[in-house]
XYZ file of C-alpha atoms in Angstrom:
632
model
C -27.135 -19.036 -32.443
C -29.323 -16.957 -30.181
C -27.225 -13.654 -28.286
C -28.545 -12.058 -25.561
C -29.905 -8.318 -26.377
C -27.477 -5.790 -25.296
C -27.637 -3.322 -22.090
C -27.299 -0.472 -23.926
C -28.824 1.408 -27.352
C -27.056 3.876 -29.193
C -27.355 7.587 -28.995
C -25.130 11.080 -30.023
C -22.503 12.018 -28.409
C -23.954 15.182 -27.391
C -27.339 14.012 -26.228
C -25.834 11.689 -23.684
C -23.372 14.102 -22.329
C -26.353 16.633 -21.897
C -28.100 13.826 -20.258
C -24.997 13.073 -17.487
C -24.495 16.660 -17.202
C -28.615 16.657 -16.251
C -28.107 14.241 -13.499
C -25.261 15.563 -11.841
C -26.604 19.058 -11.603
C -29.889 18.216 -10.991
C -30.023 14.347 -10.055
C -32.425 13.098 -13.334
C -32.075 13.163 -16.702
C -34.493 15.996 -17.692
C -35.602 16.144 -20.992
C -33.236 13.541 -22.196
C -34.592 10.498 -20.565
C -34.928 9.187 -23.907
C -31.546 9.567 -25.157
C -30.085 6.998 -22.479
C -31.003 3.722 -21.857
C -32.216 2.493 -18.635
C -29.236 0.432 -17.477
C -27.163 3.402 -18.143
C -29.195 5.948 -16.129
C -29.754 3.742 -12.742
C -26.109 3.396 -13.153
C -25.281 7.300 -13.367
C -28.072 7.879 -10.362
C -26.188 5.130 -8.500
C -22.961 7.292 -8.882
C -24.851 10.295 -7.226
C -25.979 8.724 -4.394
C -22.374 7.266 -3.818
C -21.141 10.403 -3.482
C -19.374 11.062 -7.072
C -19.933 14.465 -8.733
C -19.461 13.834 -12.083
C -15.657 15.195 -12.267
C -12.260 13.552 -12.775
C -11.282 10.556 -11.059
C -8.499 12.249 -8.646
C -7.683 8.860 -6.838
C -6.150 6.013 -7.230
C -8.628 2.481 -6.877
C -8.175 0.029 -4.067
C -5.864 -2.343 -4.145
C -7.733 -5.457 -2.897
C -4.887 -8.127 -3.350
C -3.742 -10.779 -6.188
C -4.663 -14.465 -6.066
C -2.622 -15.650 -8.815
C -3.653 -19.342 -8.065
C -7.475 -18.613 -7.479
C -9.657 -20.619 -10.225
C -11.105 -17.902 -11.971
C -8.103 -16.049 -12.521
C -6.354 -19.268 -13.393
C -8.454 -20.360 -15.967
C -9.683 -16.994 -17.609
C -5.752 -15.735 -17.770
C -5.734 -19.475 -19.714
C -8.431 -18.667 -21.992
C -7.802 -15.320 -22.557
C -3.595 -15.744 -23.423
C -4.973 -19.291 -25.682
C -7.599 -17.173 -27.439
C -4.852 -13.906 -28.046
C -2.515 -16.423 -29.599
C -5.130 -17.841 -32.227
C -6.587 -14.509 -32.854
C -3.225 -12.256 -33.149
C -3.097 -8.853 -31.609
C -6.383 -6.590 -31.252
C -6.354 -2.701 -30.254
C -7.845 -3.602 -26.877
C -7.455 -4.660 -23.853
C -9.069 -8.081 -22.212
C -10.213 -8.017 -18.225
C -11.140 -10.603 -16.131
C -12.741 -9.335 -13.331
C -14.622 -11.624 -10.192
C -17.681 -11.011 -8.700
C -16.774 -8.951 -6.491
C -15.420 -6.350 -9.663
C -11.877 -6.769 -8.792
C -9.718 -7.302 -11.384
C -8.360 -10.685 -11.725
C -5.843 -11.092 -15.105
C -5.412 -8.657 -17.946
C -4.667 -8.971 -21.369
C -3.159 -5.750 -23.579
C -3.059 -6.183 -27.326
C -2.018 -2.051 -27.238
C 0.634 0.118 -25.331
C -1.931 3.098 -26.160
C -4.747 1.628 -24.059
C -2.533 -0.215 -21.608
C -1.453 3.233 -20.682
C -4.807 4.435 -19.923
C -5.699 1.426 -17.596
C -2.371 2.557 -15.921
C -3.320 5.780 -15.184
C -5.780 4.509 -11.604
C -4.733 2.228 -12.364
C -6.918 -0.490 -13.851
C -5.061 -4.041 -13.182
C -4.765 -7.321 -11.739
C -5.950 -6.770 -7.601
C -7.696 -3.093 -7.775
C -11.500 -2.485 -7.112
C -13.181 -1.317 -10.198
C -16.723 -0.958 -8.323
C -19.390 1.463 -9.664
C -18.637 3.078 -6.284
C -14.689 3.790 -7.018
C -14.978 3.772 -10.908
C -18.393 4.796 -12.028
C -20.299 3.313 -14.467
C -18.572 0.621 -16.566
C -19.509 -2.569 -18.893
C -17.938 -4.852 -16.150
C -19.572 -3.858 -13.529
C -23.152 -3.918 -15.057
C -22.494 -7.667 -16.930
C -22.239 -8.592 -13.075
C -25.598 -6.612 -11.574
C -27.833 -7.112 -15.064
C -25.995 -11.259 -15.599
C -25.927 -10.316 -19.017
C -23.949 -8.660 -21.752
C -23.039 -5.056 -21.407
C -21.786 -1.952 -23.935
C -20.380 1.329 -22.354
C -18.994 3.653 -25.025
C -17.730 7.094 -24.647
C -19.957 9.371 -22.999
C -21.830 6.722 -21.204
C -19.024 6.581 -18.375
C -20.163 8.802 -15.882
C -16.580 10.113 -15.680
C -15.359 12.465 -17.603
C -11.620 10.726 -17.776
C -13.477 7.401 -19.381
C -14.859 9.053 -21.800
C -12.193 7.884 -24.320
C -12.803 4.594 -23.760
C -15.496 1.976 -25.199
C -16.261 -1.547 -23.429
C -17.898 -4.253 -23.983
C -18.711 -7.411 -21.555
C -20.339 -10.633 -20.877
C -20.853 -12.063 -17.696
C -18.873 -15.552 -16.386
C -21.970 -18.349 -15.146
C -21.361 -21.323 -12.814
C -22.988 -24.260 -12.960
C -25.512 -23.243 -10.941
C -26.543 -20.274 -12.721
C -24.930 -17.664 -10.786
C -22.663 -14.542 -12.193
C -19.265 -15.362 -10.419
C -17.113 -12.578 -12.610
C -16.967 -11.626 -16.034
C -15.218 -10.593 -19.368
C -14.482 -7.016 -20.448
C -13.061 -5.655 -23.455
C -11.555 -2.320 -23.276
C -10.590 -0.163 -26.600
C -10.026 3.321 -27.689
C -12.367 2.811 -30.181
C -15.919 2.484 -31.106
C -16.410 -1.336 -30.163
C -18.540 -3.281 -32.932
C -19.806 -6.493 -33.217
C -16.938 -8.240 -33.345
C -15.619 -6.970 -29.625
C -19.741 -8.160 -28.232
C -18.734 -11.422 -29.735
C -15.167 -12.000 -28.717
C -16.587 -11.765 -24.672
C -19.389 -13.635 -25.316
C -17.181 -16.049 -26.552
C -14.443 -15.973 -23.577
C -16.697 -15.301 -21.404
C -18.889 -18.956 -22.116
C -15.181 -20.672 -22.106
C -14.522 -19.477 -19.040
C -17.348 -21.055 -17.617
C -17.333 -24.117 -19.130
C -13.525 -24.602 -18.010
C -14.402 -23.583 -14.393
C -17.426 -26.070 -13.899
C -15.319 -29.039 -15.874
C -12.483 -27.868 -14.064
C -12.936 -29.541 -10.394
C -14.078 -32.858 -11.962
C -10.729 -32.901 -14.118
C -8.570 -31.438 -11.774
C -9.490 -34.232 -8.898
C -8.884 -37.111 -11.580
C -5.628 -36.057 -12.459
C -4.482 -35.253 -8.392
C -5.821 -38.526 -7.404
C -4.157 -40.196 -10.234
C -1.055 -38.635 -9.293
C -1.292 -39.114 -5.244
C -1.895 -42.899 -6.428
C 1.245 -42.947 -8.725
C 3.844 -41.904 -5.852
C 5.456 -45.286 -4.941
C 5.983 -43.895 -0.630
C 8.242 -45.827 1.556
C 7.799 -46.916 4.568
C 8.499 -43.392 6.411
C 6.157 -40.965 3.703
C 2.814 -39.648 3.033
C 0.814 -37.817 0.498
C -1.842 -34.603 0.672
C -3.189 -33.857 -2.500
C -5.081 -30.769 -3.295
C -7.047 -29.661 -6.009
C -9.887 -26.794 -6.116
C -11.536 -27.571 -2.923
C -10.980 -30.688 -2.447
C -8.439 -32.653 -0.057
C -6.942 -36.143 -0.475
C -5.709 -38.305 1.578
C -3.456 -41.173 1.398
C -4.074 -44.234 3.996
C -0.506 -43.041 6.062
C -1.706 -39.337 6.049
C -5.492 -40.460 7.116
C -3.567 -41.782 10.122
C -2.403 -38.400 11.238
C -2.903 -36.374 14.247
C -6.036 -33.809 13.922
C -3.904 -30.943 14.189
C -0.910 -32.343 12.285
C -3.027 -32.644 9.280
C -4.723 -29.435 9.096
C -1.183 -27.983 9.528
C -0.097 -30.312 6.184
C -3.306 -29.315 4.753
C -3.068 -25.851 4.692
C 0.454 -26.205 3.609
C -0.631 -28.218 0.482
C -3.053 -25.733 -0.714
C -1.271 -22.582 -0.197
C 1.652 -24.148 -2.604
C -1.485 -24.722 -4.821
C -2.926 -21.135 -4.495
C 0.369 -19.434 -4.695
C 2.055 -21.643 -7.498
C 5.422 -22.169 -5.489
C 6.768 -25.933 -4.952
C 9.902 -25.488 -3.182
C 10.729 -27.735 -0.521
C 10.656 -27.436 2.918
C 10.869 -28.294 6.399
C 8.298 -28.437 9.372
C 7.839 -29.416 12.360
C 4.407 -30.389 13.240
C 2.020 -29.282 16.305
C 2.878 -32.788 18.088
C 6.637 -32.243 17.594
C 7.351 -34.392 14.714
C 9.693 -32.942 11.989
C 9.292 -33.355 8.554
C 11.046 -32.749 5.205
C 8.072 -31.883 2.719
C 8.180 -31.754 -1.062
C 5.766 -30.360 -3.525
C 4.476 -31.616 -6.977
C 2.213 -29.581 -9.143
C -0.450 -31.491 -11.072
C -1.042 -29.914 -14.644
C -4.174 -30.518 -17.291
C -2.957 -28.952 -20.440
C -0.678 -26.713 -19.650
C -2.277 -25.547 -16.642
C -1.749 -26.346 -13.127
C -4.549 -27.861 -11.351
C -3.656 -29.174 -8.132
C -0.397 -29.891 -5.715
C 0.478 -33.343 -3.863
C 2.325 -32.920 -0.776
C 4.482 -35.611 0.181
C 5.963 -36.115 3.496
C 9.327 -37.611 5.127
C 9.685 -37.818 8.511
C 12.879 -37.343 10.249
C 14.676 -38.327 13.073
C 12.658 -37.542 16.031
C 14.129 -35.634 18.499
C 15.152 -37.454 21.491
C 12.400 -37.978 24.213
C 13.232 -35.511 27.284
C 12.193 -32.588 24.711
C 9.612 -33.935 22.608
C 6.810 -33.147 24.817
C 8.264 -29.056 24.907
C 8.304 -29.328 21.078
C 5.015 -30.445 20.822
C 3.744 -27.716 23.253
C 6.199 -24.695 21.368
C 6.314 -26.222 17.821
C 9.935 -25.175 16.173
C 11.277 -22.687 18.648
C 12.626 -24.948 21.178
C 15.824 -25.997 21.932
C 17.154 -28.924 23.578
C 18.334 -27.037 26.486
C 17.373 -27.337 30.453
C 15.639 -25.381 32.872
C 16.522 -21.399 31.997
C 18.756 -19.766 34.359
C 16.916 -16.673 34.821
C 19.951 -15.142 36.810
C 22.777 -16.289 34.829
C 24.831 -13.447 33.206
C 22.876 -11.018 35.487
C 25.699 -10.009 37.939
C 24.629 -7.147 40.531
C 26.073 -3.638 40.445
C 29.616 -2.966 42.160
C 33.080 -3.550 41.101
C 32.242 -6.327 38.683
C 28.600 -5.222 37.374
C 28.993 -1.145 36.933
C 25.948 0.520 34.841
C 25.670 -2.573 32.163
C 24.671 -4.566 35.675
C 22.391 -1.851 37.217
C 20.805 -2.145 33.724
C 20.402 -5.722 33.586
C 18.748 -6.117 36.992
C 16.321 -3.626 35.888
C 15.147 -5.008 32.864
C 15.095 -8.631 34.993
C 12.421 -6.662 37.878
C 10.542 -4.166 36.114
C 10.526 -5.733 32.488
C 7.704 -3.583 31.405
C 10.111 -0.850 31.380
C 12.645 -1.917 28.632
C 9.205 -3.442 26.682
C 7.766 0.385 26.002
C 11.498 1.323 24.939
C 11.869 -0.732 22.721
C 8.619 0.099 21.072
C 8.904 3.400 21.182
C 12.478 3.586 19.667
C 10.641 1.293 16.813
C 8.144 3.807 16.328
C 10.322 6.937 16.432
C 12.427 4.766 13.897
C 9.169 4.473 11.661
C 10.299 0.442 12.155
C 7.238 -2.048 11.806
C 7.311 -4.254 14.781
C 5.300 -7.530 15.839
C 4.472 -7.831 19.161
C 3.710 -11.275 20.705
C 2.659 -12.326 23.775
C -0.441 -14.197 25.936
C -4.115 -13.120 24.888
C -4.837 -9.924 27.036
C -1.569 -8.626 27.737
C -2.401 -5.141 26.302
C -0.427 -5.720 23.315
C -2.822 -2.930 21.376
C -3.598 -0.979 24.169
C 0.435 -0.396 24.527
C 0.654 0.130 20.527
C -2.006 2.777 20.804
C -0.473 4.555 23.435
C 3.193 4.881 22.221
C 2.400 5.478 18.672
C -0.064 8.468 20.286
C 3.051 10.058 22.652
C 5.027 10.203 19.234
C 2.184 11.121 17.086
C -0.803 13.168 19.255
C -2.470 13.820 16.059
C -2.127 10.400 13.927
C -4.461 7.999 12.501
C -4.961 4.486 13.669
C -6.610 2.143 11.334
C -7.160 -0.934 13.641
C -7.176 -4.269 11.635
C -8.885 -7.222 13.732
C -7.635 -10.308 11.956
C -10.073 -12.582 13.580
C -13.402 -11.371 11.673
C -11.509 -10.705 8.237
C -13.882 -12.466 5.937
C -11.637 -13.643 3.379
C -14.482 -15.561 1.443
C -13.682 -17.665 -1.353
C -10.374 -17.966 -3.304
C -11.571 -15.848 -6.077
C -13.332 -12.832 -4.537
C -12.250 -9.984 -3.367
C -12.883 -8.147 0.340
C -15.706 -7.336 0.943
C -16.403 -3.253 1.660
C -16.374 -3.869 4.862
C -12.566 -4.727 4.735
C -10.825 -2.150 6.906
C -7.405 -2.978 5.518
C -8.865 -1.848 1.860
C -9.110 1.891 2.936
C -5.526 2.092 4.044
C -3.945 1.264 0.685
C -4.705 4.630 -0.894
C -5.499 6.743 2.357
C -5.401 10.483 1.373
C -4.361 11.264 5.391
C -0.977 13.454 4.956
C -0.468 12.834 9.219
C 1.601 10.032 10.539
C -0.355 6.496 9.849
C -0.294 3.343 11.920
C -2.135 -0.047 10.544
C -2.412 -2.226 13.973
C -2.764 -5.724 13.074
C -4.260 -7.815 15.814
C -4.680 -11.410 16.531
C -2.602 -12.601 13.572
C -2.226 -15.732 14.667
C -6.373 -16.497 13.844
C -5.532 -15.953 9.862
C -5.853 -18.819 7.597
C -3.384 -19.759 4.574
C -5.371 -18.025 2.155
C -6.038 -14.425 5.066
C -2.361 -14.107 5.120
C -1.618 -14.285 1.302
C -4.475 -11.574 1.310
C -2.890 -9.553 4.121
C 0.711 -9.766 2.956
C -0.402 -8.526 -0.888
C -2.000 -5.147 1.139
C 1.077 -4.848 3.159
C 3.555 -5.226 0.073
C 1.188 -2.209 -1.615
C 1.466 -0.290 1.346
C 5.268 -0.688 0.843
C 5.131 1.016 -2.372
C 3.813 3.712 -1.580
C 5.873 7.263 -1.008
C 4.934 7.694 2.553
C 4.288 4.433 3.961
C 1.961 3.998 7.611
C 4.138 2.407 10.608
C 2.834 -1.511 10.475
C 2.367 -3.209 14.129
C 1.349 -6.800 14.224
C -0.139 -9.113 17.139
C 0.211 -12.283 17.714
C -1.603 -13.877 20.965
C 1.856 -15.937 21.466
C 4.498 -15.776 23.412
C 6.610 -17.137 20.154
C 6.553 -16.497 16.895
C 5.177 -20.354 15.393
C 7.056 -20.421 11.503
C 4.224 -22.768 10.754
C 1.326 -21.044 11.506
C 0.280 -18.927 7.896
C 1.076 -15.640 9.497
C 4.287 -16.714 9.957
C 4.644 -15.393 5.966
C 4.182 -11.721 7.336
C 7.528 -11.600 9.295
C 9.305 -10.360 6.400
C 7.467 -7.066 6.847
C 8.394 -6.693 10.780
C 11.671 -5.616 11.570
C 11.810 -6.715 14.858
C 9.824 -8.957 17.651
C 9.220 -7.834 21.324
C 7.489 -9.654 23.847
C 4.555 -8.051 25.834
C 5.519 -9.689 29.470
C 2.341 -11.419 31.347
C 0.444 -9.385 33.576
C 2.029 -11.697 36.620
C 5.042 -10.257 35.610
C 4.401 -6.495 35.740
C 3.158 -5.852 39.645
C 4.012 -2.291 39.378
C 1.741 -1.698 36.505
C -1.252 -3.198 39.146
C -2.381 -0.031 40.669
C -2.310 2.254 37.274
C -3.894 -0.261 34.949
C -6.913 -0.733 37.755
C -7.284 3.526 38.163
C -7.800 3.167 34.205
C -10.021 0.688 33.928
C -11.904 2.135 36.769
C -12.305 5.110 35.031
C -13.809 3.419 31.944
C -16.147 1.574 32.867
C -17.145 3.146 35.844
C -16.732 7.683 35.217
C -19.734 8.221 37.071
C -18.905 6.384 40.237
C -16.772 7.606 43.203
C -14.228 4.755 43.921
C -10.914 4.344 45.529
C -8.732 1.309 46.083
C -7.265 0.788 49.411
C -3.789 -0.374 49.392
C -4.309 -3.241 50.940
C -6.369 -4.037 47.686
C -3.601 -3.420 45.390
C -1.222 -5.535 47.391
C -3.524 -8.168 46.571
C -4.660 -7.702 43.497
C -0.330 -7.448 42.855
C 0.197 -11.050 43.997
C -2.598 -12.309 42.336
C -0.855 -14.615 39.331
C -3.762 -13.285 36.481
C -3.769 -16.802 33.943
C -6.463 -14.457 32.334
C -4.163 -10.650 32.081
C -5.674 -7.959 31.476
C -9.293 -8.953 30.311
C -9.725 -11.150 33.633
C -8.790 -8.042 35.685
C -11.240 -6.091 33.863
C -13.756 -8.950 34.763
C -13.006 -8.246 38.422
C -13.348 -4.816 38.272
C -16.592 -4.806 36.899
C -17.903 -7.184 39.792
C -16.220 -4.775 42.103
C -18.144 -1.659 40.627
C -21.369 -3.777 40.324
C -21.393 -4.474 44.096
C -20.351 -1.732 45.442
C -20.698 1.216 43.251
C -18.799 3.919 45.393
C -16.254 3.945 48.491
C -12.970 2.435 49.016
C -12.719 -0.987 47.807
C -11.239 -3.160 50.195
C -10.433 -7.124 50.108
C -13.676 -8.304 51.108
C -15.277 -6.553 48.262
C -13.132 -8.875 45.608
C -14.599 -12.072 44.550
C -13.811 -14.726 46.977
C -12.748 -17.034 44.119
C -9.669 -15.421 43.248
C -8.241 -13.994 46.367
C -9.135 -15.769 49.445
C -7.030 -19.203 48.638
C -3.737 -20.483 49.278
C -0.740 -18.317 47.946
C 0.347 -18.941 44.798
C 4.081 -21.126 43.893
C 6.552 -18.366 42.319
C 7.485 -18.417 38.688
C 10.963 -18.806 37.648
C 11.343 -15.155 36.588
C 9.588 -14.252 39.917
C 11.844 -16.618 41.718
C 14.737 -15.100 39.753
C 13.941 -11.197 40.694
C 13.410 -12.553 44.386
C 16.821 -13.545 44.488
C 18.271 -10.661 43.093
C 16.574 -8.464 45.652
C 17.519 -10.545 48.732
C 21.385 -10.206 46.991
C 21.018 -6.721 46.471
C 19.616 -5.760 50.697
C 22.454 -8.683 52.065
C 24.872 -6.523 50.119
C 23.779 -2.892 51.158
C 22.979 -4.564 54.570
C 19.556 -3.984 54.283
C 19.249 -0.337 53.312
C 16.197 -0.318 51.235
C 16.916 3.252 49.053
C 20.721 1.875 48.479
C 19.367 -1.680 47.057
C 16.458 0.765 44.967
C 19.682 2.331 43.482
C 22.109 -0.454 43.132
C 18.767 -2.614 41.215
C 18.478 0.421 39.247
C 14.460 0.805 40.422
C 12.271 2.863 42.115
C 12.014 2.335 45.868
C 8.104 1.966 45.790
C 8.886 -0.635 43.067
C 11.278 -2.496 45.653
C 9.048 -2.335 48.506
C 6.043 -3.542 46.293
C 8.372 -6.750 45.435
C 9.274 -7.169 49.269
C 5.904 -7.734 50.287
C 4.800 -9.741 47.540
C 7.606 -11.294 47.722
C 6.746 -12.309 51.174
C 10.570 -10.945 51.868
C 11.377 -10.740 55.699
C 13.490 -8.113 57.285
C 17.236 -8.640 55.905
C 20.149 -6.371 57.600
């Protein structure tokens, strides 16, 4: 049998630490270019130019996150624990690490070397890159796609010198390096170690590219066994594929991408417990799981499906709009329990009827008492609202001098099953930040993340729980409701709390100083005012597009008229020369409660102020909007 020739040839000791030491202090090797093989060198020059200096490693590697149901680290955790039970314990330890050099299963046959991994440590979901660990067998199987040796002084770290490796890369079908096998030892590796990941390594393979083909048979056969009645369906999933039975081909678009996504994040995360949903068109259904297993091994999930009694007709079309959160329950009574101040309503009143008119107010109180509480918090509400702008700007009042690492779930690249993030990954540099201030990871647009994005960002969020100082977590969602069967919905258990960013038609009073701001931003060169007659407008304008749409008008303010008072004929026709708007039912609730409050001070505008527990420029601002005539 024919082996591939080795990246690597065998020198002393001595002459290859002479040969690092060359390249660190002077970036080549010297004189002892010929004691080092070419593989090896590139790889130590590599290390330069990433910025390592030849010394300990003092950090700990990135956690990336573990996909215990991804197929490589399915079937090489397989092989490898198969292969350790016919060959009995070695002093070593087996890797299997993806494409993307993150480790995927590991194997120890020794405490002594199992302790060393530890140390960074070396195991399933960290980064062991030739930019975080230096040169290693792994990582050069995957750039040469052939076997590798590192031993001893070949590490380019001084803490690996200890350690010898040997690995062979994993090949797909169509000839391309998608991981591969390393074996790790204390010891001088021989012959035997080069054969034993040659040998894993070619399994591996093999099972990977017969795997879909077997995998598929045995789902099908499975999705074509269930005997269904007349109220079920079956989803099968296996690899990448998705099938169908004739009931569930009859499903609604979105129903079925909810189901699907269901299906194969039991597959992907090996759990099969039962459950209930209730679909995006309002249906409920009780769904069970059933794993499909080849040999042990479990290769794909059917999904089957029971509906339920549907819920009665006058709420099925709100269910289908708000998925599981609604209630059969009429129009809200927006002024029920809200009684004013006097006799009866006291301070617990006074406080009431100010969270009802100026609900902005209790909305930043609550977030900062979450942040002073170091309390993760998710934050929903519509797209725009200023949900991160908010976040920003508490968690800087607290913490003038903290970091922000801003996490923008909507371009996470997530790739396939079995690679890691990509460098580019901002949520990879939080898990082992060095920053000793006050942290806060600000996780926006959750709602975007697939199945297999929230698996990824709840194993980064369960590291960042282990560690001794922990960063405040603050999640998005562009919803006014948390959905439980959206994927994100896994995340909640790492919030300890929800609050609502109100609309931007809700929050009149926050008009004039979100418009000086934006101003300011994206027009510091330019002298402009706005006339009040502008804000009154721009205040009873109902904004279906918040914040971002009045940025939009703002910027075709500034564009036509680049200095001056803005008045209303400067504002896009469009928008602000049609009929008044109809009142909301919170705006028609806090319109009520100020006509209550002026019949009962007879009028007196600075006594209703008080008694609504408000400012009086607040109060007036609602009277004109409002459209409130004279009352006294």
């Amino acid at each position: 049998m024919h082996h591939e020739a080795y990246a690597c040839v065998v020198h002393s000791d001595a002459a290859i630490t002479a040969a690092r030491l060359s390249v660190v202090e002077n970036g080549d090797l010297g004189r002892w270019a010929d004691q080092v093989s070419p593989e090896i060198a590139d790889s130590w020059l590599r290390c330069v130019d990433n910025g390592h200096q030849g010394n300990r490693l003092d950090k700990q590697l990135s956690f990336v996150g573990d996909i215990p149901g991804a197929p490589l680290t399915r079937v090489a955790r397989a092989v490898v624990t198969q292969w350790s039970a016919t060959a009995g314990p070695i002093p070593a330890s087996i890797l299997a690490i993806d494409a993307h050099a993150v480790v995927r299963c590991r194997h120890d046959g020794t405490s002594a070397v199992a302790a060393i991994l530890d140390t960074w440590p070396v195991a399933e979901g960290f980064s062991i890159t030739e930019r975080e660990f230096g040169t290693s067998a792994g990582t050069l199987a995957l750039s040469l796609g052939r076997p590798a040796l590192v031993s001893g002084p070949e590490h380019f770290h001084p803490d690996l010198v200890g350690l010898h490796e040997s690995a062979a890369p994993v090949i797909d079908d169509a000839g391309a390096v998608i991981g591969a096998i390393v074996l790790v030892s204390d010891q001088p590796v021989a012959e035997f170690a080069a054969a034993v990941t040659r040998t894993l390594a070619a399994q591996v393979g093999a099972d990977l590219i017969a795997g879909p083909s077997t995998a598929l048979s045995a789902t099908s056969a499975r999705l074509a066994a269930r005997v269904h009645g007349t109220g079920t369906f079956a989803i099968g999933a296996a690899g990448d594929h998705t099938i169908f039975d004739p009931r569930a081909n009859a499903l609604d678009g979105s129903d079925s991408a909810v189901l699907t996504e269901a299906v194969r994040a039991a597959l992907v995360d090996c759990r099969f417990e039962p459950t209930s949903l209730t679909l995006p068109s309002g249906s409920p259904v009780e769904v069970e799981y059933e794993s499909v297993e080849v040999a042990g091994d479990v290769v794909g999930c059917v999904l089957v499906g029971t509906w339920t009694k549907s819920p009665a007709s006058q709420y099925s079309s709100a269910m289908a709009r708000q998925g599981a959160h609604v209630a059969p329950v009429g129009p809200r009574d927006y002024t029920a329990g809200m009684p004013l101040v006097g006799a009866a309503g006291g301070e617990l009143g006074r406080s009431r009827n100010k969270a009802l008119l100026t609900p902005m107010t209790s909305t930043r109180s609550e977030l900062a008492l979450s942040i002073g509480e170091h309390s993760n918090r998710l934050l929903t509400g519509e797209k725009g609202v200023g949900k991160r702008t908010l976040a920003v700007a508490e968690f800087k009042a607290q913490h003038p001098d903290g970091v922000i690492h801003p996490v923008d779930c909507s371009v996470l690249d997530t790739g396939r099953g079995d690679s890691r993030w990509g460098d580019t990954q901002p949520l990879a540099s939080v898990v082992h930040s060095s920053s000793t201030a006050s942290e806060l990871v600000l996780l926006s647009s959750l709602n975007s993340l697939d199945a297999m994005g929230a698996r990824q960002v709840d194993a980064v969020l369960r590291s960042l729980a282990t560690r001794a100082t922990s960063p405040l977590v603050i999640g998005c969602v562009d919803a006014t409701t948390v959905d439980r069967t959206r994927p994100y919905a896994m995340l909640s258990r790492h919030f300890h709390g929800v609050t609502r960013i109100p609309s931007l038609r809700y929050r009149p009073d926050d008009i004039a100083d979100l418009c000086r701001s934006i101003l300011k931003t994206i027009s510091p060169r330019h002298s402009l005012r706005l006339s009040l007659s502008v804000i009154r407008v721009l205040e009873g304008y109902s904004w279906p597009g918040n914040i971002d749409e009045l940025v939009d008008v703002l910027g075709y303010v500034v564009a036509h008229k680049p200095f001056g008072e803005i008045t209303v004929r400067d504002l896009p026709a469009t928008y602000f020369r049609s009929a008044p708007r109809k009142l909301t039912p919170l705006e028609v609730a806090q319109c009520e409660t100020i006509i209550h409050a002026l019949y009962e001070v007879n009028g007196n505008r600075y006594k209703a102020a008080a008694l609504l527990g408000i400012g009086r420029s607040s109060l007036y601002r609602k009277i004109d909007s409002f459209g409130i005539s004279y009352i006294g």
